[in-house]
Amino acid sequence: MRILLLGANGQLGHELLRALAPLGEVAAATREGALADGGACLAADLADPASLAGALRDARAELIVNAAAYTAVDRAESEPELAGRINRQAVAEIGAFARASGARVVHYSTDYVFDGSATRPYREDDPTGPLGVYGRSKLGGEEALRESGVHHWIFRTAWVYAARGHNFLRTMLRLGAEREELRVVADQVGAPTAARWIAEATATALDRGTDVGSGTWHCVAGGRCSWHEFAGAIMAGAVRRGLLARAPQVLPIASAEYPTPARRPAWSVLDASKLEAAFGIQSISWREGLDAVLDEIAGQDPARS
């Protein structure tokens, strides 16, 4: 199978490049036309319709995996056109191309399509209600892909992090080395989910789900925690592995004490039972995922932790 991977330099795309390799010939595409290691690849800038169309045409893919997205949640409030172009219109173009060429599409969405007012884990068919530009643009992408009529799988995920890239884990490790005290939001709850696990779950689904039709699934780690609890677990795990000499004090604060341009959902817990039912994929706990990523950063064998 020939696979086009869009967004191959992102934290999820980087992991997908490895996870998808056993399934076929992977043609990677990045905005710059180069991989993080300097190797050449296809150029696909989702902000540029001509660039995207060229990559789709040149790849001649049977499967298009879209890991590219506009993810700057706060900046999206002042760049709604760009967020909409990348997260909604480009996805519509991918869907239309794939429908015409007979390809399938795997696409990733987010907990931000919900308003965060629930009191139980969100199911895939629960009403959506994004709070800001980013969430609306991602929901628009979901809707555009469904409306295209292409065979598609949408995986919603949340609180994604990895050993590389810009994410909460990396920020906490940097600040933990610089400061004696950190103040972290404690009234937003979700399930931190490692990009590597999402990539491996995607590959497993593709391997097992040859007869599964179009649909939307929640692809997240098990359990739940606040950002404050996640930060505390990061610090403790980093100290155990020698990534930090000592753990700073991590103090809980309310979201109102850390104002941002975009509102965040207070509740981002997603129910992943439908993913298990369709593909036999069981979510790992968020703590297990964190341990694996910290082991990766520390260069340790997981059996040693």
PDB file of N, CA and C in Angstrom, residues 107-208:
ATOM      1  N   HIS A 107      -7.601  10.931   9.504  1.00  0.00           N
ATOM      2  CA  HIS A 107      -7.485  12.326   9.923  1.00  0.00           C
ATOM      3  C   HIS A 107      -7.586  12.411  11.441  1.00  0.00           C
ATOM      4  N   TYR A 108      -6.937  13.399  12.032  1.00  0.00           N
ATOM      5  CA  TYR A 108      -6.916  13.547  13.490  1.00  0.00           C
ATOM      6  C   TYR A 108      -7.652  14.816  13.905  1.00  0.00           C
ATOM      7  N   SER A 109      -8.455  14.678  14.947  1.00  0.00           N
ATOM      8  CA  SER A 109      -9.170  15.822  15.489  1.00  0.00           C
ATOM      9  C   SER A 109      -8.884  15.927  16.976  1.00  0.00           C
ATOM     10  N   THR A 110      -9.725  16.620  17.715  1.00  0.00           N
ATOM     11  CA  THR A 110      -9.345  17.085  19.033  1.00  0.00           C
ATOM     12  C   THR A 110     -10.508  17.129  20.015  1.00  0.00           C
ATOM     13  N   ASP A 111     -10.173  17.113  21.302  1.00  0.00           N
ATOM     14  CA  ASP A 111     -11.158  17.319  22.360  1.00  0.00           C
ATOM     15  C   ASP A 111     -11.768  18.720  22.312  1.00  0.00           C
ATOM     16  N   TYR A 112     -11.107  19.658  21.635  1.00  0.00           N
ATOM     17  CA  TYR A 112     -11.595  21.043  21.576  1.00  0.00           C
ATOM     18  C   TYR A 112     -12.877  21.195  20.762  1.00  0.00           C
ATOM     19  N   VAL A 113     -13.352  20.120  20.136  1.00  0.00           N
ATOM     20  CA  VAL A 113     -14.663  20.208  19.469  1.00  0.00           C
ATOM     21  C   VAL A 113     -15.796  20.223  20.493  1.00  0.00           C
ATOM     22  N   PHE A 114     -15.492  19.878  21.758  1.00  0.00           N
ATOM     23  CA  PHE A 114     -16.483  19.894  22.829  1.00  0.00           C
ATOM     24  C   PHE A 114     -16.308  21.136  23.698  1.00  0.00           C
ATOM     25  N   ASP A 115     -17.368  21.480  24.439  1.00  0.00           N
ATOM     26  CA  ASP A 115     -17.305  22.695  25.257  1.00  0.00           C
ATOM     27  C   ASP A 115     -16.781  22.450  26.667  1.00  0.00           C
ATOM     28  N   GLY A 116     -16.570  21.182  27.040  1.00  0.00           N
ATOM     29  CA  GLY A 116     -15.987  20.880  28.336  1.00  0.00           C
ATOM     30  C   GLY A 116     -16.930  20.961  29.506  1.00  0.00           C
ATOM     31  N   SER A 117     -18.240  20.947  29.255  1.00  0.00           N
ATOM     32  CA  SER A 117     -19.211  21.068  30.339  1.00  0.00           C
ATOM     33  C   SER A 117     -19.743  19.719  30.815  1.00  0.00           C
ATOM     34  N   ALA A 118     -19.258  18.630  30.240  1.00  0.00           N
ATOM     35  CA  ALA A 118     -19.766  17.297  30.584  1.00  0.00           C
ATOM     36  C   ALA A 118     -19.314  16.873  31.977  1.00  0.00           C
ATOM     37  N   THR A 119     -19.978  15.859  32.494  1.00  0.00           N
ATOM     38  CA  THR A 119     -19.604  15.285  33.791  1.00  0.00           C
ATOM     39  C   THR A 119     -19.215  13.816  33.666  1.00  0.00           C
ATOM     40  N   ARG A 120     -19.209  13.289  32.465  1.00  0.00           N
ATOM     41  CA  ARG A 120     -18.734  11.934  32.167  1.00  0.00           C
ATOM     42  C   ARG A 120     -17.887  12.014  30.907  1.00  0.00           C
ATOM     43  N   PRO A 121     -17.078  10.982  30.617  1.00  0.00           N
ATOM     44  CA  PRO A 121     -16.268  11.019  29.391  1.00  0.00           C
ATOM     45  C   PRO A 121     -17.126  11.212  28.139  1.00  0.00           C
ATOM     46  N   TYR A 122     -16.668  12.077  27.265  1.00  0.00           N
ATOM     47  CA  TYR A 122     -17.402  12.347  26.023  1.00  0.00           C
ATOM     48  C   TYR A 122     -17.375  11.131  25.105  1.00  0.00           C
ATOM     49  N   ARG A 123     -18.547  10.821  24.547  1.00  0.00           N
ATOM     50  CA  ARG A 123     -18.643   9.799  23.506  1.00  0.00           C
ATOM     51  C   ARG A 123     -18.603  10.481  22.136  1.00  0.00           C
ATOM     52  N   GLU A 124     -18.354   9.675  21.113  1.00  0.00           N
ATOM     53  CA  GLU A 124     -18.188  10.231  19.776  1.00  0.00           C
ATOM     54  C   GLU A 124     -19.430  10.943  19.260  1.00  0.00           C
ATOM     55  N   ASP A 125     -20.596  10.484  19.698  1.00  0.00           N
ATOM     56  CA  ASP A 125     -21.840  11.075  19.180  1.00  0.00           C
ATOM     57  C   ASP A 125     -22.427  12.138  20.104  1.00  0.00           C
ATOM     58  N   ASP A 126     -21.693  12.550  21.129  1.00  0.00           N
ATOM     59  CA  ASP A 126     -22.175  13.629  21.986  1.00  0.00           C
ATOM     60  C   ASP A 126     -22.190  14.951  21.218  1.00  0.00           C
ATOM     61  N   PRO A 127     -23.089  15.858  21.577  1.00  0.00           N
ATOM     62  CA  PRO A 127     -23.142  17.157  20.880  1.00  0.00           C
ATOM     63  C   PRO A 127     -21.818  17.917  21.021  1.00  0.00           C
ATOM     64  N   THR A 128     -21.400  18.526  19.940  1.00  0.00           N
ATOM     65  CA  THR A 128     -20.189  19.344  19.952  1.00  0.00           C
ATOM     66  C   THR A 128     -20.541  20.790  20.273  1.00  0.00           C
ATOM     67  N   GLY A 129     -19.523  21.558  20.638  1.00  0.00           N
ATOM     68  CA  GLY A 129     -19.748  22.961  20.953  1.00  0.00           C
ATOM     69  C   GLY A 129     -18.438  23.652  21.245  1.00  0.00           C
ATOM     70  N   PRO A 130     -17.583  23.796  20.247  1.00  0.00           N
ATOM     71  CA  PRO A 130     -16.257  24.374  20.479  1.00  0.00           C
ATOM     72  C   PRO A 130     -16.315  25.777  21.057  1.00  0.00           C
ATOM     73  N   LEU A 131     -15.352  26.091  21.900  1.00  0.00           N
ATOM     74  CA  LEU A 131     -15.334  27.373  22.609  1.00  0.00           C
ATOM     75  C   LEU A 131     -14.572  28.466  21.872  1.00  0.00           C
ATOM     76  N   GLY A 132     -13.736  28.088  20.887  1.00  0.00           N
ATOM     77  CA  GLY A 132     -12.894  29.076  20.235  1.00  0.00           C
ATOM     78  C   GLY A 132     -12.641  28.762  18.776  1.00  0.00           C
ATOM     79  N   VAL A 133     -11.800  29.569  18.170  1.00  0.00           N
ATOM     80  CA  VAL A 133     -11.503  29.459  16.738  1.00  0.00           C
ATOM     81  C   VAL A 133     -10.877  28.113  16.406  1.00  0.00           C
ATOM     82  N   TYR A 134      -9.894  27.700  17.201  1.00  0.00           N
ATOM     83  CA  TYR A 134      -9.224  26.426  16.915  1.00  0.00           C
ATOM     84  C   TYR A 134     -10.221  25.270  16.903  1.00  0.00           C
ATOM     85  N   GLY A 135     -11.028  25.158  17.952  1.00  0.00           N
ATOM     86  CA  GLY A 135     -11.995  24.075  18.016  1.00  0.00           C
ATOM     87  C   GLY A 135     -12.997  24.124  16.880  1.00  0.00           C
ATOM     88  N   ARG A 136     -13.446  25.326  16.518  1.00  0.00           N
ATOM     89  CA  ARG A 136     -14.393  25.443  15.404  1.00  0.00           C
ATOM     90  C   ARG A 136     -13.750  25.028  14.090  1.00  0.00           C
ATOM     91  N   SER A 137     -12.480  25.367  13.904  1.00  0.00           N
ATOM     92  CA  SER A 137     -11.805  24.999  12.657  1.00  0.00           C
ATOM     93  C   SER A 137     -11.612  23.478  12.570  1.00  0.00           C
ATOM     94  N   LYS A 138     -11.312  22.847  13.690  1.00  0.00           N
ATOM     95  CA  LYS A 138     -11.133  21.391  13.686  1.00  0.00           C
ATOM     96  C   LYS A 138     -12.473  20.680  13.480  1.00  0.00           C
ATOM     97  N   LEU A 139     -13.520  21.179  14.096  1.00  0.00           N
ATOM     98  CA  LEU A 139     -14.844  20.603  13.870  1.00  0.00           C
ATOM     99  C   LEU A 139     -15.244  20.783  12.411  1.00  0.00           C
ATOM    100  N   GLY A 140     -14.916  21.938  11.842  1.00  0.00           N
ATOM    101  CA  GLY A 140     -15.196  22.156  10.426  1.00  0.00           C
ATOM    102  C   GLY A 140     -14.477  21.160   9.543  1.00  0.00           C
ATOM    103  N   GLY A 141     -13.258  20.797   9.916  1.00  0.00           N
ATOM    104  CA  GLY A 141     -12.519  19.797   9.156  1.00  0.00           C
ATOM    105  C   GLY A 141     -13.181  18.432   9.219  1.00  0.00           C
ATOM    106  N   GLU A 142     -13.651  18.065  10.402  1.00  0.00           N
ATOM    107  CA  GLU A 142     -14.384  16.799  10.537  1.00  0.00           C
ATOM    108  C   GLU A 142     -15.595  16.791   9.606  1.00  0.00           C
ATOM    109  N   GLU A 143     -16.367  17.857   9.671  1.00  0.00           N
ATOM    110  CA  GLU A 143     -17.594  17.933   8.878  1.00  0.00           C
ATOM    111  C   GLU A 143     -17.293  17.911   7.391  1.00  0.00           C
ATOM    112  N   ALA A 144     -16.234  18.606   6.974  1.00  0.00           N
ATOM    113  CA  ALA A 144     -15.877  18.647   5.555  1.00  0.00           C
ATOM    114  C   ALA A 144     -15.464  17.265   5.058  1.00  0.00           C
ATOM    115  N   LEU A 145     -14.743  16.527   5.891  1.00  0.00           N
ATOM    116  CA  LEU A 145     -14.308  15.194   5.477  1.00  0.00           C
ATOM    117  C   LEU A 145     -15.498  14.255   5.347  1.00  0.00           C
ATOM    118  N   ARG A 146     -16.414  14.337   6.290  1.00  0.00           N
ATOM    119  CA  ARG A 146     -17.612  13.492   6.197  1.00  0.00           C
ATOM    120  C   ARG A 146     -18.437  13.842   4.962  1.00  0.00           C
ATOM    121  N   GLU A 147     -18.570  15.151   4.702  1.00  0.00           N
ATOM    122  CA  GLU A 147     -19.387  15.593   3.571  1.00  0.00           C
ATOM    123  C   GLU A 147     -18.762  15.248   2.222  1.00  0.00           C
ATOM    124  N   SER A 148     -17.455  15.011   2.193  1.00  0.00           N
ATOM    125  CA  SER A 148     -16.790  14.694   0.921  1.00  0.00           C
ATOM    126  C   SER A 148     -17.207  13.338   0.375  1.00  0.00           C
ATOM    127  N   GLY A 149     -17.688  12.456   1.241  1.00  0.00           N
ATOM    128  CA  GLY A 149     -18.100  11.133   0.799  1.00  0.00           C
ATOM    129  C   GLY A 149     -16.969  10.134   0.701  1.00  0.00           C
ATOM    130  N   VAL A 150     -15.744  10.530   1.054  1.00  0.00           N
ATOM    131  CA  VAL A 150     -14.605   9.622   0.978  1.00  0.00           C
ATOM    132  C   VAL A 150     -14.661   8.625   2.136  1.00  0.00           C
ATOM    133  N   HIS A 151     -14.049   7.458   1.955  1.00  0.00           N
ATOM    134  CA  HIS A 151     -13.884   6.520   3.054  1.00  0.00           C
ATOM    135  C   HIS A 151     -12.885   7.137   4.024  1.00  0.00           C
ATOM    136  N   HIS A 152     -13.330   7.391   5.251  1.00  0.00           N
ATOM    137  CA  HIS A 152     -12.477   8.131   6.179  1.00  0.00           C
ATOM    138  C   HIS A 152     -12.547   7.561   7.590  1.00  0.00           C
ATOM    139  N   TRP A 153     -11.459   7.706   8.304  1.00  0.00           N
ATOM    140  CA  TRP A 153     -11.409   7.458   9.738  1.00  0.00           C
ATOM    141  C   TRP A 153     -10.946   8.745  10.401  1.00  0.00           C
ATOM    142  N   ILE A 154     -11.693   9.212  11.378  1.00  0.00           N
ATOM    143  CA  ILE A 154     -11.306  10.380  12.161  1.00  0.00           C
ATOM    144  C   ILE A 154     -10.986   9.907  13.577  1.00  0.00           C
ATOM    145  N   PHE A 155      -9.792  10.184  14.025  1.00  0.00           N
ATOM    146  CA  PHE A 155      -9.385   9.859  15.384  1.00  0.00           C
ATOM    147  C   PHE A 155      -9.274  11.153  16.186  1.00  0.00           C
ATOM    148  N   ARG A 156     -10.171  11.313  17.161  1.00  0.00           N
ATOM    149  CA  ARG A 156     -10.060  12.461  18.069  1.00  0.00           C
ATOM    150  C   ARG A 156      -9.109  12.105  19.214  1.00  0.00           C
ATOM    151  N   THR A 157      -8.213  13.005  19.510  1.00  0.00           N
ATOM    152  CA  THR A 157      -7.299  12.776  20.611  1.00  0.00           C
ATOM    153  C   THR A 157      -7.227  14.026  21.476  1.00  0.00           C
ATOM    154  N   ALA A 158      -6.383  13.998  22.514  1.00  0.00           N
ATOM    155  CA  ALA A 158      -6.371  15.109  23.464  1.00  0.00           C
ATOM    156  C   ALA A 158      -5.054  15.149  24.227  1.00  0.00           C
ATOM    157  N   TRP A 159      -4.639  16.343  24.604  1.00  0.00           N
ATOM    158  CA  TRP A 159      -3.474  16.549  25.472  1.00  0.00           C
ATOM    159  C   TRP A 159      -2.257  15.775  24.954  1.00  0.00           C
ATOM    160  N   VAL A 160      -1.967  15.953  23.669  1.00  0.00           N
ATOM    161  CA  VAL A 160      -0.910  15.168  23.013  1.00  0.00           C
ATOM    162  C   VAL A 160       0.468  15.712  23.367  1.00  0.00           C
ATOM    163  N   TYR A 161       1.397  14.811  23.601  1.00  0.00           N
ATOM    164  CA  TYR A 161       2.777  15.198  23.908  1.00  0.00           C
ATOM    165  C   TYR A 161       3.713  14.127  23.377  1.00  0.00           C
ATOM    166  N   ALA A 162       5.000  14.435  23.342  1.00  0.00           N
ATOM    167  CA  ALA A 162       5.993  13.496  22.827  1.00  0.00           C
ATOM    168  C   ALA A 162       7.362  13.877  23.365  1.00  0.00           C
ATOM    169  N   ALA A 163       8.339  13.051  23.057  1.00  0.00           N
ATOM    170  CA  ALA A 163       9.708  13.309  23.503  1.00  0.00           C
ATOM    171  C   ALA A 163      10.353  14.452  22.733  1.00  0.00           C
ATOM    172  N   ARG A 164       9.758  14.831  21.623  1.00  0.00           N
ATOM    173  CA  ARG A 164      10.289  15.920  20.805  1.00  0.00           C
ATOM    174  C   ARG A 164       9.178  16.919  20.520  1.00  0.00           C
ATOM    175  N   GLY A 165       9.560  18.064  19.995  1.00  0.00           N
ATOM    176  CA  GLY A 165       8.559  19.058  19.612  1.00  0.00           C
ATOM    177  C   GLY A 165       8.193  19.987  20.750  1.00  0.00           C
ATOM    178  N   HIS A 166       7.186  20.819  20.498  1.00  0.00           N
ATOM    179  CA  HIS A 166       6.710  21.789  21.480  1.00  0.00           C
ATOM    180  C   HIS A 166       5.445  21.250  22.131  1.00  0.00           C
ATOM    181  N   ASN A 167       5.522  20.919  23.399  1.00  0.00           N
ATOM    182  CA  ASN A 167       4.377  20.370  24.097  1.00  0.00           C
ATOM    183  C   ASN A 167       4.529  20.596  25.598  1.00  0.00           C
ATOM    184  N   PHE A 168       3.494  20.277  26.346  1.00  0.00           N
ATOM    185  CA  PHE A 168       3.457  20.542  27.780  1.00  0.00           C
ATOM    186  C   PHE A 168       4.594  19.820  28.516  1.00  0.00           C
ATOM    187  N   LEU A 169       4.831  18.572  28.165  1.00  0.00           N
ATOM    188  CA  LEU A 169       5.897  17.815  28.820  1.00  0.00           C
ATOM    189  C   LEU A 169       7.244  18.501  28.662  1.00  0.00           C
ATOM    190  N   ARG A 170       7.577  18.873  27.453  1.00  0.00           N
ATOM    191  CA  ARG A 170       8.880  19.505  27.198  1.00  0.00           C
ATOM    192  C   ARG A 170       8.971  20.852  27.914  1.00  0.00           C
ATOM    193  N   THR A 171       7.871  21.598  27.921  1.00  0.00           N
ATOM    194  CA  THR A 171       7.868  22.882  28.622  1.00  0.00           C
ATOM    195  C   THR A 171       8.088  22.686  30.121  1.00  0.00           C
ATOM    196  N   MET A 172       7.417  21.701  30.706  1.00  0.00           N
ATOM    197  CA  MET A 172       7.579  21.445  32.139  1.00  0.00           C
ATOM    198  C   MET A 172       9.007  21.023  32.478  1.00  0.00           C
ATOM    199  N   LEU A 173       9.625  20.203  31.657  1.00  0.00           N
ATOM    200  CA  LEU A 173      11.006  19.793  31.918  1.00  0.00           C
ATOM    201  C   LEU A 173      11.952  20.994  31.862  1.00  0.00           C
ATOM    202  N   ARG A 174      11.710  21.887  30.906  1.00  0.00           N
ATOM    203  CA  ARG A 174      12.560  23.084  30.800  1.00  0.00           C
ATOM    204  C   ARG A 174      12.363  23.998  32.012  1.00  0.00           C
ATOM    205  N   LEU A 175      11.115  24.268  32.350  1.00  0.00           N
ATOM    206  CA  LEU A 175      10.843  25.154  33.486  1.00  0.00           C
ATOM    207  C   LEU A 175      11.264  24.518  34.807  1.00  0.00           C
ATOM    208  N   GLY A 176      11.131  23.200  34.891  1.00  0.00           N
ATOM    209  CA  GLY A 176      11.528  22.509  36.102  1.00  0.00           C
ATOM    210  C   GLY A 176      13.015  22.630  36.385  1.00  0.00           C
ATOM    211  N   ALA A 177      13.799  22.752  35.337  1.00  0.00           N
ATOM    212  CA  ALA A 177      15.248  22.918  35.497  1.00  0.00           C
ATOM    213  C   ALA A 177      15.629  24.359  35.824  1.00  0.00           C
ATOM    214  N   GLU A 178      14.705  25.294  35.544  1.00  0.00           N
ATOM    215  CA  GLU A 178      15.009  26.714  35.704  1.00  0.00           C
ATOM    216  C   GLU A 178      14.448  27.326  36.980  1.00  0.00           C
ATOM    217  N   ARG A 179      13.389  26.750  37.531  1.00  0.00           N
ATOM    218  CA  ARG A 179      12.648  27.422  38.593  1.00  0.00           C
ATOM    219  C   ARG A 179      12.505  26.548  39.832  1.00  0.00           C
ATOM    220  N   GLU A 180      12.301  27.196  40.954  1.00  0.00           N
ATOM    221  CA  GLU A 180      12.060  26.504  42.215  1.00  0.00           C
ATOM    222  C   GLU A 180      10.569  26.243  42.430  1.00  0.00           C
ATOM    223  N   GLU A 181       9.724  26.992  41.728  1.00  0.00           N
ATOM    224  CA  GLU A 181       8.280  26.900  41.934  1.00  0.00           C
ATOM    225  C   GLU A 181       7.555  27.081  40.605  1.00  0.00           C
ATOM    226  N   LEU A 182       6.543  26.262  40.371  1.00  0.00           N
ATOM    227  CA  LEU A 182       5.708  26.368  39.180  1.00  0.00           C
ATOM    228  C   LEU A 182       4.249  26.454  39.606  1.00  0.00           C
ATOM    229  N   ARG A 183       3.488  27.236  38.885  1.00  0.00           N
ATOM    230  CA  ARG A 183       2.048  27.378  39.131  1.00  0.00           C
ATOM    231  C   ARG A 183       1.327  26.812  37.908  1.00  0.00           C
ATOM    232  N   VAL A 184       0.522  25.770  38.126  1.00  0.00           N
ATOM    233  CA  VAL A 184      -0.079  25.035  37.013  1.00  0.00           C
ATOM    234  C   VAL A 184      -1.588  24.884  37.245  1.00  0.00           C
ATOM    235  N   VAL A 185      -2.341  25.064  36.184  1.00  0.00           N
ATOM    236  CA  VAL A 185      -3.801  25.004  36.235  1.00  0.00           C
ATOM    237  C   VAL A 185      -4.277  23.643  36.749  1.00  0.00           C
ATOM    238  N   ALA A 186      -5.198  23.675  37.699  1.00  0.00           N
ATOM    239  CA  ALA A 186      -5.684  22.446  38.320  1.00  0.00           C
ATOM    240  C   ALA A 186      -7.168  22.184  38.070  1.00  0.00           C
ATOM    241  N   ASP A 187      -7.849  23.079  37.354  1.00  0.00           N
ATOM    242  CA  ASP A 187      -9.290  22.899  37.136  1.00  0.00           C
ATOM    243  C   ASP A 187      -9.632  22.565  35.682  1.00  0.00           C
ATOM    244  N   GLN A 188      -8.657  22.077  34.940  1.00  0.00           N
ATOM    245  CA  GLN A 188      -8.907  21.489  33.625  1.00  0.00           C
ATOM    246  C   GLN A 188      -8.461  20.033  33.693  1.00  0.00           C
ATOM    247  N   VAL A 189      -9.331  19.125  33.246  1.00  0.00           N
ATOM    248  CA  VAL A 189      -9.100  17.690  33.410  1.00  0.00           C
ATOM    249  C   VAL A 189      -9.134  16.997  32.052  1.00  0.00           C
ATOM    250  N   GLY A 190      -8.185  16.096  31.833  1.00  0.00           N
ATOM    251  CA  GLY A 190      -8.124  15.336  30.587  1.00  0.00           C
ATOM    252  C   GLY A 190      -7.266  14.102  30.766  1.00  0.00           C
ATOM    253  N   ALA A 191      -6.859  13.514  29.664  1.00  0.00           N
ATOM    254  CA  ALA A 191      -6.006  12.326  29.682  1.00  0.00           C
ATOM    255  C   ALA A 191      -4.795  12.588  28.784  1.00  0.00           C
ATOM    256  N   PRO A 192      -3.642  12.936  29.348  1.00  0.00           N
ATOM    257  CA  PRO A 192      -2.446  13.149  28.533  1.00  0.00           C
ATOM    258  C   PRO A 192      -2.155  11.910  27.683  1.00  0.00           C
ATOM    259  N   THR A 193      -1.932  12.123  26.397  1.00  0.00           N
ATOM    260  CA  THR A 193      -1.810  10.996  25.463  1.00  0.00           C
ATOM    261  C   THR A 193      -0.538  11.136  24.641  1.00  0.00           C
ATOM    262  N   ALA A 194       0.310  10.123  24.705  1.00  0.00           N
ATOM    263  CA  ALA A 194       1.592  10.150  24.019  1.00  0.00           C
ATOM    264  C   ALA A 194       1.413   9.968  22.515  1.00  0.00           C
ATOM    265  N   ALA A 195       2.100  10.781  21.737  1.00  0.00           N
ATOM    266  CA  ALA A 195       2.000  10.704  20.274  1.00  0.00           C
ATOM    267  C   ALA A 195       2.416   9.335  19.762  1.00  0.00           C
ATOM    268  N   ARG A 196       3.411   8.725  20.388  1.00  0.00           N
ATOM    269  CA  ARG A 196       3.853   7.403  19.929  1.00  0.00           C
ATOM    270  C   ARG A 196       2.737   6.387  20.064  1.00  0.00           C
ATOM    271  N   TRP A 197       1.988   6.450  21.174  1.00  0.00           N
ATOM    272  CA  TRP A 197       0.886   5.505  21.340  1.00  0.00           C
ATOM    273  C   TRP A 197      -0.201   5.755  20.296  1.00  0.00           C
ATOM    274  N   ILE A 198      -0.514   7.007  20.002  1.00  0.00           N
ATOM    275  CA  ILE A 198      -1.508   7.314  18.971  1.00  0.00           C
ATOM    276  C   ILE A 198      -1.068   6.739  17.624  1.00  0.00           C
ATOM    277  N   ALA A 199       0.205   6.911  17.291  1.00  0.00           N
ATOM    278  CA  ALA A 199       0.726   6.402  16.025  1.00  0.00           C
ATOM    279  C   ALA A 199       0.633   4.879  15.968  1.00  0.00           C
ATOM    280  N   GLU A 200       1.000   4.225  17.062  1.00  0.00           N
ATOM    281  CA  GLU A 200       0.938   2.765  17.091  1.00  0.00           C
ATOM    282  C   GLU A 200      -0.506   2.275  17.037  1.00  0.00           C
ATOM    283  N   ALA A 201      -1.412   2.990  17.710  1.00  0.00           N
ATOM    284  CA  ALA A 201      -2.829   2.634  17.647  1.00  0.00           C
ATOM    285  C   ALA A 201      -3.361   2.787  16.225  1.00  0.00           C
ATOM    286  N   THR A 202      -2.924   3.837  15.540  1.00  0.00           N
ATOM    287  CA  THR A 202      -3.344   4.044  14.149  1.00  0.00           C
ATOM    288  C   THR A 202      -2.892   2.894  13.270  1.00  0.00           C
ATOM    289  N   ALA A 203      -1.628   2.504  13.405  1.00  0.00           N
ATOM    290  CA  ALA A 203      -1.096   1.403  12.595  1.00  0.00           C
ATOM    291  C   ALA A 203      -1.830   0.098  12.897  1.00  0.00           C
ATOM    292  N   THR A 204      -2.117  -0.137  14.176  1.00  0.00           N
ATOM    293  CA  THR A 204      -2.859  -1.345  14.553  1.00  0.00           C
ATOM    294  C   THR A 204      -4.251  -1.335  13.947  1.00  0.00           C
ATOM    295  N   ALA A 205      -4.921  -0.193  14.008  1.00  0.00           N
ATOM    296  CA  ALA A 205      -6.255  -0.082  13.425  1.00  0.00           C
ATOM    297  C   ALA A 205      -6.228  -0.354  11.930  1.00  0.00           C
ATOM    298  N   LEU A 206      -5.244   0.190  11.236  1.00  0.00           N
ATOM    299  CA  LEU A 206      -5.138  -0.033   9.798  1.00  0.00           C
ATOM    300  C   LEU A 206      -4.870  -1.493   9.470  1.00  0.00           C
ATOM    301  N   ASP A 207      -4.100  -2.150  10.322  1.00  0.00           N
ATOM    302  CA  ASP A 207      -3.778  -3.560  10.098  1.00  0.00           C
ATOM    303  C   ASP A 207      -4.985  -4.457  10.363  1.00  0.00           C
ATOM    304  N   ARG A 208      -5.757  -4.112  11.392  1.00  0.00           N
ATOM    305  CA  ARG A 208      -6.876  -4.971  11.799  1.00  0.00           C
ATOM    306  C   ARG A 208      -8.205  -4.593  11.157  1.00  0.00           C
TER     307      ARG A 208
END
